[in-house]
């Protein structure tokens, strides 16, 4: 069910719903909206839209920025960090797109090159047909060269993007083998459909990116990831790929507890999971080395020049597979193609 | 205002710890990803939140709390809760551990307010929800087993905390306990992969030979760092320890070779 806060009714996004005859109910406050993943509310917004990703201690991070246009996601991934991170299950969409544009403009004015995206507190494209943020964001992003914007998704809803200029916009997909996605990424598009959507975007001139995150350890993982990667290579040329991130499953204790309490408690928790240096639970290092090493080497063989990075992983992984340690957030950030574009 | 004060009125602390929704959410976001710290908050209506966060510097920056010491922050939390149920007790116990406050001492300071001077385990047992007690009876699990589970807090009782914090219904609580105890979460099964077992064994071998030197891995083999500890009271003991260190060199090499093979 879709709701709109009375105070957000004049917003561009609410007016857009009215124009398209999309039915919604008016509420005084988003607090009145039922707290399920099926409920969405367009609400007025008072906080900053753009902020630095909180990252993690002891492990290497990439200095990413996030744009919080929406909190909550219609998909239901078993491992999703939002279960522990957000105080609500419903989807709260921030209506004040003018303010959002202002905060993006402020970032641009700062003159510092940054990578930023909407995929941290939601899926960037899952609801793009209803709330067309891509159409608001792309023209603004393409009028400058400071920010590179990433739409990160597990959907195949790329309709709006195909009519836009792809210049400084990256479209990225999180990928896991279909057998994992079917069980633990409920509601998300089948990974093969995600790859098909990526191909369409690449054909339309977009740079695409992929996130092997979280990589899941399970019986048959090697075959599963090998076949997923083969499909990816068969469809996407390395020259269209901006970057690939690789990272194994990890969870803070609160998230881990939440995952265990899900109706079908995921079997991927029944593995050798240890408490990491940042007090997040993750697979024993030996398992991570196998998983990440396999994916890293397979990709490097096929897409030799694509920038690969480990998200929140220990420096020893960098040293072993990439041959260097980025040392700091900035050190890692500077290796992204965006920072070397001119 | 809180329903019942157990430490007497103290409007300065209480008011100082109120923050707005935006600050609350910022703090929550900032802390949740990094730290294993519970955030105490108390909805006073009208989107006011009551944060007890003085034990962390990031939170300290965010919340204009006048609570100068951890004990004071804890006292505020008691003040706002107005009593101690199992849920509150677990949170207090956990927060004491996080900020290294001696729970027993703290508890004794509030003795008159809490009731009798029973020990922590008994206090917990006394406050178990009815459905939990009946589940334990049904399954023949005694209270000391549960106390033990609570003591294993750091590793595996977060799920229990979650269940209590989230006020599950009687039925889902029962299901949860069933999962937690029978499913091996409270007393986890050995899920170590072979490489992990080999490393543990290699380190154990070093330790057996090294006695009285103790060699610990402190980070689940996330790094190659080991902690080597020994005590000496004389030069002779020091020489013996150094010789012992020399004697275990081949075993240490074996251990590091196993680590490199990962
Ligand atoms: S798609 Fe992303 S945000 Fe949505 S449920 Fe899955 S992990 Fe969470």
Coordinates of C-alpha atoms and ligand atoms in Angstrom, one line a residue:
Chain A
X1 CA 0.0 0.0 0.0
X2 CA 1.3 3.5 -0.9
X3 CA 0.9 6.4 1.5
X4 CA 1.8 10.1 1.3
X5 CA 2.4 12.4 4.2
X6 CA 0.1 15.4 4.0
X7 CA 3.1 17.7 4.3
X8 CA 4.7 16.0 1.3
X9 CA 1.7 16.4 -1.0
X10 CA 3.0 19.3 -2.9
X11 CA 6.4 17.7 -3.6
X12 CA 7.4 16.9 -7.2
X13 CA 7.3 13.1 -6.5
X14 CA 3.7 13.2 -5.0
X15 CA 2.5 15.4 -7.8
X16 CA 4.0 12.9 -10.2
X17 CA 2.0 10.1 -8.6
X18 CA -1.2 12.2 -8.9
X19 CA -0.4 12.9 -12.6
X20 CA -0.1 9.2 -13.3
X21 CA -3.3 8.4 -11.4
X22 CA -1.4 6.2 -8.9
X23 CA -3.6 5.6 -5.9
X24 CA -2.3 6.5 -2.4
X25 CA -3.6 7.3 1.0
X26 CA -2.9 10.5 2.9
X27 CA -1.5 10.3 6.4
X28 CA -0.4 12.9 8.9
X29 CA 2.8 11.2 9.7
X30 CA 4.8 8.2 8.5
X31 CA 4.4 6.8 12.0
X32 CA 0.8 5.9 11.1
X33 CA 2.0 3.6 8.2
X34 CA 1.9 -0.1 8.9
X35 CA 5.4 -1.5 9.3
X36 CA 5.7 -4.1 6.6
X37 CA 7.8 -4.3 3.5
X38 CA 4.7 -4.0 1.4
X39 CA 4.0 -0.5 2.7
X40 CA 5.6 2.6 1.3
X41 CA 5.3 6.2 2.4
X42 CA 6.4 9.4 0.7
X43 CA 7.5 11.7 3.5
X44 CA 8.8 15.1 4.1
X45 CA 12.5 15.1 4.9
X46 CA 14.6 17.1 7.2
X47 CA 17.9 15.4 7.4
X48 CA 21.0 15.6 5.1
X49 CA 20.8 13.5 2.1
X50 CA 24.5 12.9 1.4
X51 CA 27.0 11.4 3.9
X52 CA 30.1 9.3 3.9
X53 CA 29.6 5.6 4.2
X54 CA 30.2 4.6 7.8
X55 CA 32.8 1.9 6.8
X56 CA 34.4 -0.4 9.3
X57 CA 37.5 -0.5 11.5
X58 CA 40.6 -2.6 10.9
X59 CA 39.5 -3.7 7.4
X60 CA 40.1 -1.7 4.2
X61 CA 37.3 0.6 3.0
X62 CA 36.8 2.7 -0.1
X63 CA 35.5 6.1 1.0
X64 CA 32.2 5.8 -0.7
X65 CA 29.4 8.4 -0.2
X66 CA 25.7 7.6 0.1
X67 CA 22.6 9.5 -0.9
X68 CA 19.7 8.6 1.3
X69 CA 16.7 9.2 -1.0
X70 CA 14.9 6.1 0.4
X71 CA 15.1 3.9 3.5
X72 CA 13.9 0.4 3.2
X73 CA 13.7 -2.1 0.3
X74 CA 10.9 -4.1 -1.2
X75 CA 13.2 -7.1 -1.6
X76 CA 13.9 -9.4 1.4
X77 CA 17.5 -10.7 1.4
X78 CA 18.2 -12.9 4.3
X79 CA 21.5 -11.3 5.0
X80 CA 20.4 -7.7 4.5
X81 CA 22.0 -5.3 6.9
X82 CA 18.9 -3.0 6.9
X83 CA 17.2 -5.6 9.2
X84 CA 19.4 -4.4 11.9
X85 CA 20.2 -0.9 10.7
X86 CA 16.8 0.7 10.1
X87 CA 14.2 1.0 12.9
X88 CA 11.4 0.2 10.4
X89 CA 10.5 -2.4 7.8
X90 CA 8.4 -0.2 5.6
X91 CA 9.8 1.9 2.8
X92 CA 10.2 5.5 3.6
X93 CA 10.8 7.7 0.5
X94 CA 12.1 11.2 1.0
X95 CA 9.9 13.5 -1.0
X96 CA 12.0 16.7 -0.9
X97 CA 13.8 16.2 -4.2
X98 CA 14.7 19.9 -4.4
X99 CA 16.6 19.6 -1.2
X100 CA 18.2 16.5 -2.5
X101 CA 19.4 18.3 -5.6
X102 CA 20.7 21.1 -3.4
X103 CA 22.8 18.7 -1.3
X104 CA 24.2 17.0 -4.4
X105 CA 25.1 20.5 -5.7
X106 CA 26.8 21.3 -2.5
X107 CA 29.0 18.2 -2.9
X108 CA 29.7 19.2 -6.4
X109 CA 30.7 22.7 -5.3
X110 CA 33.2 21.3 -2.8
X111 CA 35.2 20.3 -5.9
X112 CA 36.3 17.0 -4.4
X113 CA 35.9 14.0 -6.7
X114 CA 33.6 11.4 -5.1
X115 CA 31.7 8.3 -5.8
X116 CA 28.2 8.3 -4.5
X117 CA 25.1 6.2 -4.8
X118 CA 21.6 5.5 -3.5
X119 CA 22.1 1.8 -2.9
X120 CA 23.1 1.9 0.8
X121 CA 19.7 2.2 2.5
X122 CA 17.6 0.7 -0.3
X123 CA 17.8 -0.8 -3.8
X124 CA 18.5 2.0 -6.2
X125 CA 16.2 0.9 -9.0
X126 CA 13.6 -1.5 -7.5
X127 CA 11.0 1.3 -7.2
X128 CA 12.3 3.6 -10.0
X129 CA 9.1 3.2 -11.9
X130 CA 7.1 4.6 -9.0
X131 CA 9.6 7.1 -7.8
X132 CA 11.8 8.0 -10.8
X133 CA 14.9 9.2 -9.0
X134 CA 17.0 8.2 -11.9
X135 CA 15.4 10.9 -14.0
X136 CA 16.1 13.5 -11.4
X137 CA 19.7 12.4 -10.7
X138 CA 21.1 11.6 -14.2
X139 CA 20.7 15.1 -15.8
X140 CA 22.3 16.7 -12.7
X141 CA 25.2 14.3 -12.6
X142 CA 25.9 14.5 -16.3
X143 CA 26.2 18.3 -16.1
X144 CA 29.4 18.0 -14.0
X145 CA 32.5 15.8 -13.7
X146 CA 33.1 15.8 -10.0
X147 CA 30.6 13.1 -8.9
X148 CA 30.2 9.7 -10.3
X149 CA 26.8 8.3 -9.4
X150 CA 26.0 4.6 -8.9
X151 CA 22.6 3.0 -9.1
X152 CA 23.1 -0.3 -7.3
X153 CA 20.4 -2.9 -7.7
X154 CA 19.2 -6.5 -7.6
X155 CA 16.4 -5.6 -10.0
X156 CA 16.1 -5.5 -13.7
X157 CA 14.1 -2.3 -13.8
X158 CA 16.3 -0.2 -16.1
X159 CA 13.6 1.2 -18.3
X160 CA 14.1 4.9 -17.3
X161 CA 17.9 4.6 -17.7
X162 CA 17.8 3.6 -21.3
X163 CA 16.5 7.0 -22.2
X164 CA 19.1 8.9 -20.3
X165 CA 22.6 10.1 -21.0
X166 CA 24.9 7.5 -19.4
X167 CA 27.9 9.9 -19.0
X168 CA 28.8 9.9 -15.3
X169 CA 26.3 7.3 -14.2
X170 CA 27.3 3.7 -13.3
X171 CA 24.7 1.0 -13.0
X172 CA 25.7 -1.9 -10.8
X173 CA 24.3 -5.3 -9.8
X174 CA 25.0 -7.4 -6.8
X175 CA 25.4 -11.0 -7.9
X176 CA 25.2 -14.4 -6.3
X177 CA 24.6 -17.7 -8.0
X178 CA 20.9 -18.4 -8.8
X179 CA 20.6 -21.2 -6.2
X180 CA 21.6 -18.7 -3.5
X181 CA 19.4 -15.9 -4.9
X182 CA 16.4 -18.1 -5.1
X183 CA 16.6 -19.0 -1.4
X184 CA 18.0 -15.9 0.2
X185 CA 17.3 -12.9 -2.0
X186 CA 13.5 -13.0 -2.0
X187 CA 11.7 -10.8 -4.5
X188 CA 14.9 -9.8 -6.3
X189 CA 15.3 -10.5 -10.0
X190 CA 17.0 -13.8 -11.0
X191 CA 20.7 -13.1 -11.4
X192 CA 20.6 -14.1 -15.0
X193 CA 18.0 -11.4 -15.5
X194 CA 20.2 -9.0 -13.7
X195 CA 23.0 -9.9 -16.1
X196 CA 20.7 -9.4 -19.1
X197 CA 19.7 -6.0 -17.8
X198 CA 23.4 -5.1 -17.3
X199 CA 24.0 -6.1 -20.9
X200 CA 21.3 -3.7 -22.1
X201 CA 22.8 -0.9 -20.0
X202 CA 26.3 -1.6 -21.4
X203 CA 24.9 -1.7 -24.9
X204 CA 23.3 1.7 -24.2
X205 CA 26.7 3.1 -23.3
X206 CA 26.6 2.8 -19.5
X207 CA 29.6 1.7 -17.6
X208 CA 28.4 -1.1 -15.4
X209 CA 29.8 -2.6 -12.2
X210 CA 29.2 -5.8 -10.2
X211 CA 29.3 -6.5 -6.5
X212 CA 30.0 -10.0 -5.4
X213 CA 28.9 -9.1 -2.0
X214 CA 28.1 -10.9 0.2
X215 CA 29.8 -14.0 -1.2
X216 CA 28.2 -17.0 0.4
X217 CA 30.0 -20.2 1.4
X218 CA 27.9 -23.3 0.7
X219 CA 28.2 -26.8 -0.6
X220 CA 29.0 -26.4 -4.3
X221 CA 30.1 -22.7 -4.1
X222 CA 32.9 -23.1 -6.6
X223 CA 30.7 -24.5 -9.3
X224 CA 28.0 -22.0 -8.5
X225 CA 30.3 -18.9 -8.8
X226 CA 32.2 -20.3 -11.8
X227 CA 29.0 -20.7 -13.8
X228 CA 27.7 -17.3 -12.7
X229 CA 31.0 -15.7 -13.8
X230 CA 31.0 -17.6 -17.1
X231 CA 27.5 -16.2 -17.9
X232 CA 28.8 -12.7 -16.9
X233 CA 31.8 -13.0 -19.2
X234 CA 29.6 -14.3 -22.1
X235 CA 27.4 -11.2 -21.9
X236 CA 29.6 -8.3 -20.7
X237 CA 32.8 -7.1 -22.2
X238 CA 35.5 -6.0 -19.7
X239 CA 35.7 -2.6 -21.5
X240 CA 32.2 -1.8 -20.2
X241 CA 33.0 -2.6 -16.6
X242 CA 34.0 0.2 -14.3
X243 CA 34.8 -1.9 -11.3
X244 CA 34.0 -5.1 -9.4
X245 CA 33.8 -5.5 -5.6
X246 CA 34.3 -8.8 -3.8
X247 CA 33.5 -9.4 -0.2
X248 CA 32.3 -12.4 1.9
X249 CA 29.3 -12.5 4.2
X250 CA 29.8 -10.5 7.4
X251 CA 27.4 -9.3 10.1
X252 CA 27.4 -7.4 13.3
X253 CA 26.0 -9.3 16.2
X254 CA 22.7 -7.6 16.1
X255 CA 22.3 -8.5 12.5
X256 CA 23.4 -12.0 13.0
X257 CA 20.8 -12.5 15.7
X258 CA 18.1 -11.0 13.4
X259 CA 19.1 -13.3 10.6
X260 CA 18.9 -16.4 12.9
X261 CA 15.4 -15.4 13.9
X262 CA 14.1 -15.3 10.4
X263 CA 11.4 -17.9 9.6
X264 CA 13.7 -20.0 7.6
X265 CA 17.0 -19.5 9.4
X266 CA 19.6 -19.5 6.6
X267 CA 21.9 -22.5 6.5
X268 CA 24.8 -20.3 5.4
X269 CA 25.1 -19.4 9.1
X270 CA 25.9 -23.0 10.0
X271 CA 29.5 -22.5 8.9
X272 CA 32.8 -21.7 10.5
X273 CA 32.0 -18.1 11.5
X274 CA 34.4 -16.1 13.7
X275 CA 34.4 -12.8 15.4
X276 CA 36.5 -10.4 13.3
X277 CA 38.8 -7.5 14.3
X278 CA 35.9 -5.1 13.8
X279 CA 33.6 -7.1 16.0
X280 CA 31.6 -8.3 13.0
X281 CA 31.1 -12.0 12.5
X282 CA 32.6 -13.3 9.3
X283 CA 33.8 -16.6 7.8
X284 CA 37.1 -18.0 9.1
X285 CA 39.9 -16.4 7.2
X286 CA 40.8 -19.7 5.4
X287 CA 37.3 -19.9 3.9
X288 CA 37.4 -16.2 2.9
X289 CA 40.7 -16.6 1.2
X290 CA 39.3 -19.5 -0.9
X291 CA 36.1 -17.7 -1.8
X292 CA 37.5 -14.3 -2.6
X293 CA 40.7 -15.7 -4.1
X294 CA 38.7 -17.8 -6.5
X295 CA 36.5 -15.0 -7.7
X296 CA 39.4 -12.5 -7.9
X297 CA 41.6 -14.8 -10.0
X298 CA 38.7 -15.9 -12.3
X299 CA 37.8 -12.3 -13.0
X300 CA 41.4 -11.1 -13.5
X301 CA 41.9 -13.9 -16.1
X302 CA 39.0 -12.7 -18.2
X303 CA 38.9 -8.9 -17.5
X304 CA 42.5 -8.2 -16.9
X305 CA 42.2 -4.4 -16.8
X306 CA 39.1 -4.1 -14.7
X307 CA 39.5 -2.5 -11.3
X308 CA 38.7 -5.1 -8.6
X309 CA 38.5 -4.3 -4.9
X310 CA 37.7 -6.1 -1.7
X311 CA 35.1 -4.3 0.4
X312 CA 35.9 -4.3 4.1
X313 CA 38.6 -6.9 3.9
X314 CA 41.9 -7.3 5.7
X315 CA 45.1 -5.8 4.2
X316 CA 46.6 -9.3 3.8
X317 CA 44.0 -10.1 1.2
X318 CA 45.1 -7.1 -0.9
X319 CA 48.7 -8.1 -0.5
X320 CA 48.1 -11.7 -1.5
X321 CA 45.9 -11.2 -4.5
X322 CA 46.4 -7.6 -5.7
X323 CA 50.1 -7.4 -4.8
X324 CA 49.7 -4.2 -2.7
X325 CA 48.0 -2.8 0.3
X326 CA 45.9 0.4 -0.2
X327 CA 46.6 1.3 3.4
X328 CA 44.0 4.0 3.9
X329 CA 40.5 4.8 2.6
X330 CA 42.0 7.5 0.4
X331 CA 44.6 5.1 -0.8
X332 CA 41.9 2.8 -2.0
X333 CA 39.7 5.5 -3.3
X334 CA 42.4 6.9 -5.6
X335 CA 42.7 3.7 -7.4
X336 CA 39.1 3.8 -8.7
X337 CA 38.9 4.7 -12.4
X338 CA 36.8 7.8 -11.6
X339 CA 39.8 9.4 -9.9
X340 CA 42.0 8.7 -12.9
X341 CA 39.6 9.9 -15.5
X342 CA 41.3 13.2 -16.0
Chain B
X1 CA 8.3 11.9 33.0
X2 CA 9.2 8.3 33.9
X3 CA 6.5 6.5 35.8
X4 CA 8.6 5.7 38.9
X5 CA 11.9 7.0 39.9
X6 CA 14.1 4.6 41.8
X7 CA 17.0 6.9 42.5
X8 CA 15.0 10.0 43.3
X9 CA 14.3 13.0 41.0
X10 CA 17.3 14.3 39.1
X11 CA 16.0 16.6 36.4
X12 CA 19.5 17.7 35.3
X13 CA 20.6 14.3 34.2
X14 CA 17.3 13.3 32.7
X15 CA 16.8 16.5 30.7
X16 CA 20.4 16.6 29.6
X17 CA 20.0 13.1 28.0
X18 CA 17.1 14.0 25.9
X19 CA 17.9 14.4 22.2
X20 CA 16.0 15.0 19.1
X21 CA 15.1 12.3 16.5
X22 CA 17.7 13.5 14.1
X23 CA 20.5 13.1 16.7
X24 CA 19.1 9.8 17.7
X25 CA 19.1 8.5 14.2
X26 CA 22.6 9.8 13.5
X27 CA 23.9 8.2 16.6
X28 CA 22.2 4.9 15.8
X29 CA 23.6 4.8 12.3
X30 CA 27.0 5.7 13.4
X31 CA 27.2 3.3 16.2
X32 CA 25.3 0.3 14.9
X33 CA 27.7 -0.5 12.1
X34 CA 30.8 -0.2 14.2
X35 CA 30.3 -1.1 17.8
X36 CA 28.7 -3.9 19.7
X37 CA 27.1 -1.4 22.0
X38 CA 23.4 -1.3 22.8
X39 CA 21.8 2.1 22.6
X40 CA 19.5 2.9 25.4
X41 CA 16.6 5.0 24.3
X42 CA 13.3 5.8 25.9
X43 CA 10.4 7.3 23.9
X44 CA 8.9 10.1 25.9
X45 CA 6.4 10.7 23.3
X46 CA 6.4 13.6 20.8
X47 CA 9.5 12.2 19.0
X48 CA 11.8 12.7 22.0
X49 CA 14.4 10.1 22.6
X50 CA 16.2 9.4 25.8
X51 CA 19.8 8.2 25.0
X52 CA 22.2 6.7 27.4
X53 CA 25.3 6.8 25.4
X54 CA 28.0 8.5 27.4
X55 CA 30.2 5.5 27.3
X56 CA 31.3 6.1 23.7
X57 CA 33.1 9.1 22.3
X58 CA 31.1 9.3 19.0
X59 CA 27.9 9.3 21.0
X60 CA 29.3 11.7 23.4
X61 CA 29.8 14.1 20.6
X62 CA 26.3 13.7 19.4
X63 CA 24.3 13.8 22.5
X64 CA 24.5 16.7 24.9
X65 CA 24.6 14.4 27.9
X66 CA 25.7 15.8 31.2
X67 CA 26.3 12.3 32.5
X68 CA 30.0 12.4 33.2
X69 CA 30.7 8.9 34.2
X70 CA 29.5 5.5 33.0
X71 CA 27.8 4.8 36.3
X72 CA 25.8 8.0 36.0
X73 CA 24.7 7.0 32.5
X74 CA 23.6 3.7 33.9
X75 CA 21.8 5.4 36.7
X76 CA 19.9 7.5 34.2
X77 CA 18.8 4.3 32.5
X78 CA 17.5 2.9 35.7
X79 CA 15.8 6.3 36.4
X80 CA 14.0 6.1 33.0
X81 CA 13.0 2.5 33.3
X82 CA 11.7 2.8 36.8
X83 CA 12.5 -0.9 37.6
X84 CA 14.5 -3.8 36.4
X85 CA 12.9 -6.6 34.4
X86 CA 14.8 -9.4 32.7
X87 CA 15.0 -7.3 29.6
X88 CA 16.4 -4.3 31.4
X89 CA 18.7 -6.5 33.5
X90 CA 20.2 -8.1 30.4
X91 CA 20.8 -4.7 28.9
X92 CA 22.3 -3.3 32.1
X93 CA 24.5 -6.4 32.5
X94 CA 25.7 -6.1 29.0
X95 CA 26.4 -2.4 29.1
X96 CA 28.3 -2.9 32.3
X97 CA 30.5 -5.4 30.5
X98 CA 31.0 -3.1 27.5
X99 CA 32.1 -0.2 29.6
X100 CA 33.9 -2.3 32.2
X101 CA 31.8 -1.4 35.1
X102 CA 31.5 -4.1 37.8
X103 CA 27.9 -5.0 37.7
X104 CA 27.9 -6.6 41.1
X105 CA 29.2 -3.4 42.7
X106 CA 26.8 -1.3 40.8
X107 CA 24.0 -3.6 41.7
X108 CA 25.0 -3.5 45.4
X109 CA 25.0 0.3 45.3
X110 CA 21.3 0.1 44.4
X111 CA 20.6 -2.7 46.7
X112 CA 17.6 -1.2 48.5
X113 CA 16.0 -0.4 45.3
X114 CA 16.5 -3.7 43.6
X115 CA 15.2 -5.9 46.4
X116 CA 17.4 -8.4 48.1
X117 CA 21.1 -9.1 47.6
X118 CA 20.7 -12.2 45.6
X119 CA 23.5 -12.9 43.1
X120 CA 23.2 -12.1 39.4
X121 CA 22.3 -15.5 38.3
X122 CA 19.4 -15.8 40.8
X123 CA 18.2 -12.4 39.9
X124 CA 18.1 -13.4 36.2
X125 CA 16.3 -16.7 37.1
X126 CA 13.7 -14.9 39.1
X127 CA 12.8 -12.6 36.3
X128 CA 12.5 -15.1 33.5
X129 CA 9.2 -14.7 31.6
X130 CA 6.7 -17.4 32.5
X131 CA 6.8 -19.0 29.1
X132 CA 10.5 -19.3 29.3
X133 CA 10.3 -21.1 32.7
X134 CA 7.7 -23.5 31.4
X135 CA 9.8 -24.2 28.4
X136 CA 12.7 -25.0 30.6
X137 CA 10.6 -27.3 32.8
X138 CA 9.1 -29.0 29.8
X139 CA 12.6 -29.6 28.3
X140 CA 14.2 -30.4 31.7
X141 CA 16.7 -27.7 31.4
X142 CA 17.8 -26.4 34.7
X143 CA 18.4 -22.8 35.6
X144 CA 22.2 -23.2 36.0
X145 CA 22.3 -24.3 32.4
X146 CA 20.6 -21.1 31.4
X147 CA 22.9 -19.1 33.7
X148 CA 25.8 -20.7 31.9
X149 CA 24.3 -19.7 28.6
X150 CA 24.1 -16.1 29.8
X151 CA 27.7 -16.2 30.9
X152 CA 28.7 -17.2 27.4
X153 CA 27.4 -13.9 26.4
X154 CA 30.0 -12.6 24.0
X155 CA 30.0 -15.5 21.7
X156 CA 26.5 -16.7 21.3
X157 CA 23.8 -15.2 23.4
X158 CA 23.1 -12.2 21.2
X159 CA 20.2 -14.0 19.8
X160 CA 18.7 -14.3 23.3
X161 CA 19.2 -10.7 23.8
X162 CA 17.5 -9.9 20.6
X163 CA 14.5 -12.1 21.5
X164 CA 14.1 -10.5 24.8
X165 CA 14.6 -7.0 23.5
X166 CA 12.1 -7.4 20.8
X167 CA 9.4 -8.6 23.1
X168 CA 8.5 -11.7 21.1
X169 CA 5.1 -13.2 21.7
X170 CA 5.0 -16.2 24.0
X171 CA 4.8 -18.6 21.1
X172 CA 7.6 -17.1 19.1
X173 CA 9.7 -16.8 22.2
X174 CA 9.3 -20.5 22.8
X175 CA 10.2 -21.2 19.2
X176 CA 13.2 -19.0 19.6
X177 CA 14.5 -20.7 22.7
X178 CA 14.0 -24.0 21.0
X179 CA 16.1 -22.8 18.1
X180 CA 18.7 -21.2 20.4
X181 CA 19.2 -24.2 22.6
X182 CA 18.4 -27.2 20.4
X183 CA 19.8 -25.5 17.3
X184 CA 23.2 -25.1 18.8
X185 CA 23.3 -21.3 18.9
X186 CA 23.7 -21.1 22.7
X187 CA 25.9 -24.1 22.8
X188 CA 27.3 -24.1 19.3
X189 CA 28.4 -27.2 17.5
X190 CA 31.9 -27.3 16.3
X191 CA 31.7 -25.9 12.9
X192 CA 35.4 -25.3 12.3
X193 CA 36.7 -26.2 8.9
X194 CA 39.7 -28.6 8.6
X195 CA 42.2 -25.8 8.1
X196 CA 40.9 -24.1 11.3
X197 CA 41.2 -27.3 13.3
X198 CA 44.7 -27.9 12.0
X199 CA 45.8 -24.4 13.1
X200 CA 44.3 -24.8 16.5
X201 CA 46.0 -28.2 16.8
X202 CA 49.3 -26.8 15.7
X203 CA 49.1 -24.0 18.2
X204 CA 48.1 -26.5 20.9
X205 CA 51.2 -28.5 20.1
X206 CA 53.3 -25.4 20.5
X207 CA 51.7 -24.7 23.8
X208 CA 52.2 -28.2 25.1
X209 CA 55.9 -28.0 24.4
X210 CA 56.2 -24.4 25.6
X211 CA 54.8 -24.7 29.1
X212 CA 55.1 -22.6 31.2
X213 CA 55.2 -20.1 28.3
X214 CA 51.7 -19.4 27.0
X215 CA 51.1 -18.7 23.4
X216 CA 47.7 -17.2 22.5
X217 CA 46.1 -16.3 19.2
X218 CA 43.9 -13.4 20.1
X219 CA 42.0 -12.7 16.9
X220 CA 40.8 -16.0 15.4
X221 CA 43.7 -16.1 13.1
X222 CA 42.6 -12.9 11.3
X223 CA 46.2 -11.8 11.5
X224 CA 49.4 -13.7 12.0
X225 CA 49.9 -12.1 15.4
X226 CA 50.5 -14.2 18.5
X227 CA 50.7 -13.2 22.1
X228 CA 53.5 -14.9 24.0
X229 CA 53.3 -14.6 27.8
X230 CA 55.5 -15.8 30.6
X231 CA 56.4 -14.7 34.1
X232 CA 59.8 -14.8 35.6
X233 CA 61.0 -14.1 39.1
X234 CA 64.7 -14.5 38.6
X235 CA 67.4 -14.4 36.0
X236 CA 67.5 -18.2 36.0
X237 CA 63.8 -18.3 35.2
X238 CA 64.3 -15.8 32.5
X239 CA 67.1 -17.9 30.9
X240 CA 64.9 -21.0 31.2
X241 CA 62.1 -19.1 29.4
X242 CA 64.4 -18.0 26.6
X243 CA 65.8 -21.5 26.2
X244 CA 62.2 -22.8 26.1
X245 CA 61.5 -20.2 23.4
X246 CA 64.5 -21.5 21.4
X247 CA 63.4 -25.1 21.9
X248 CA 59.9 -24.5 20.4
X249 CA 61.3 -22.8 17.2
X250 CA 60.6 -25.8 14.9
X251 CA 57.1 -26.1 16.2
X252 CA 56.5 -22.4 15.7
X253 CA 57.7 -22.8 12.2
X254 CA 55.2 -25.6 11.7
X255 CA 52.5 -23.4 13.0
X256 CA 53.3 -20.5 10.7
X257 CA 53.6 -22.9 7.8
X258 CA 50.1 -24.1 8.5
X259 CA 49.0 -20.4 8.7
X260 CA 50.6 -19.6 5.3
X261 CA 48.8 -22.6 3.7
X262 CA 45.4 -21.0 4.3
Ligands
LIG1 S1 18.3 -5.8 -2.3 FE1 19.9 -4.9 -0.9 S2 18.7 -3.4 0.4 FE2 17.2 -4.8 -0.6 S3 16.8 -6.4 0.8 FE3 18.5 -7.1 -0.5 S4 20.4 -6.6 0.5 FE4 18.7 -5.4 1.5

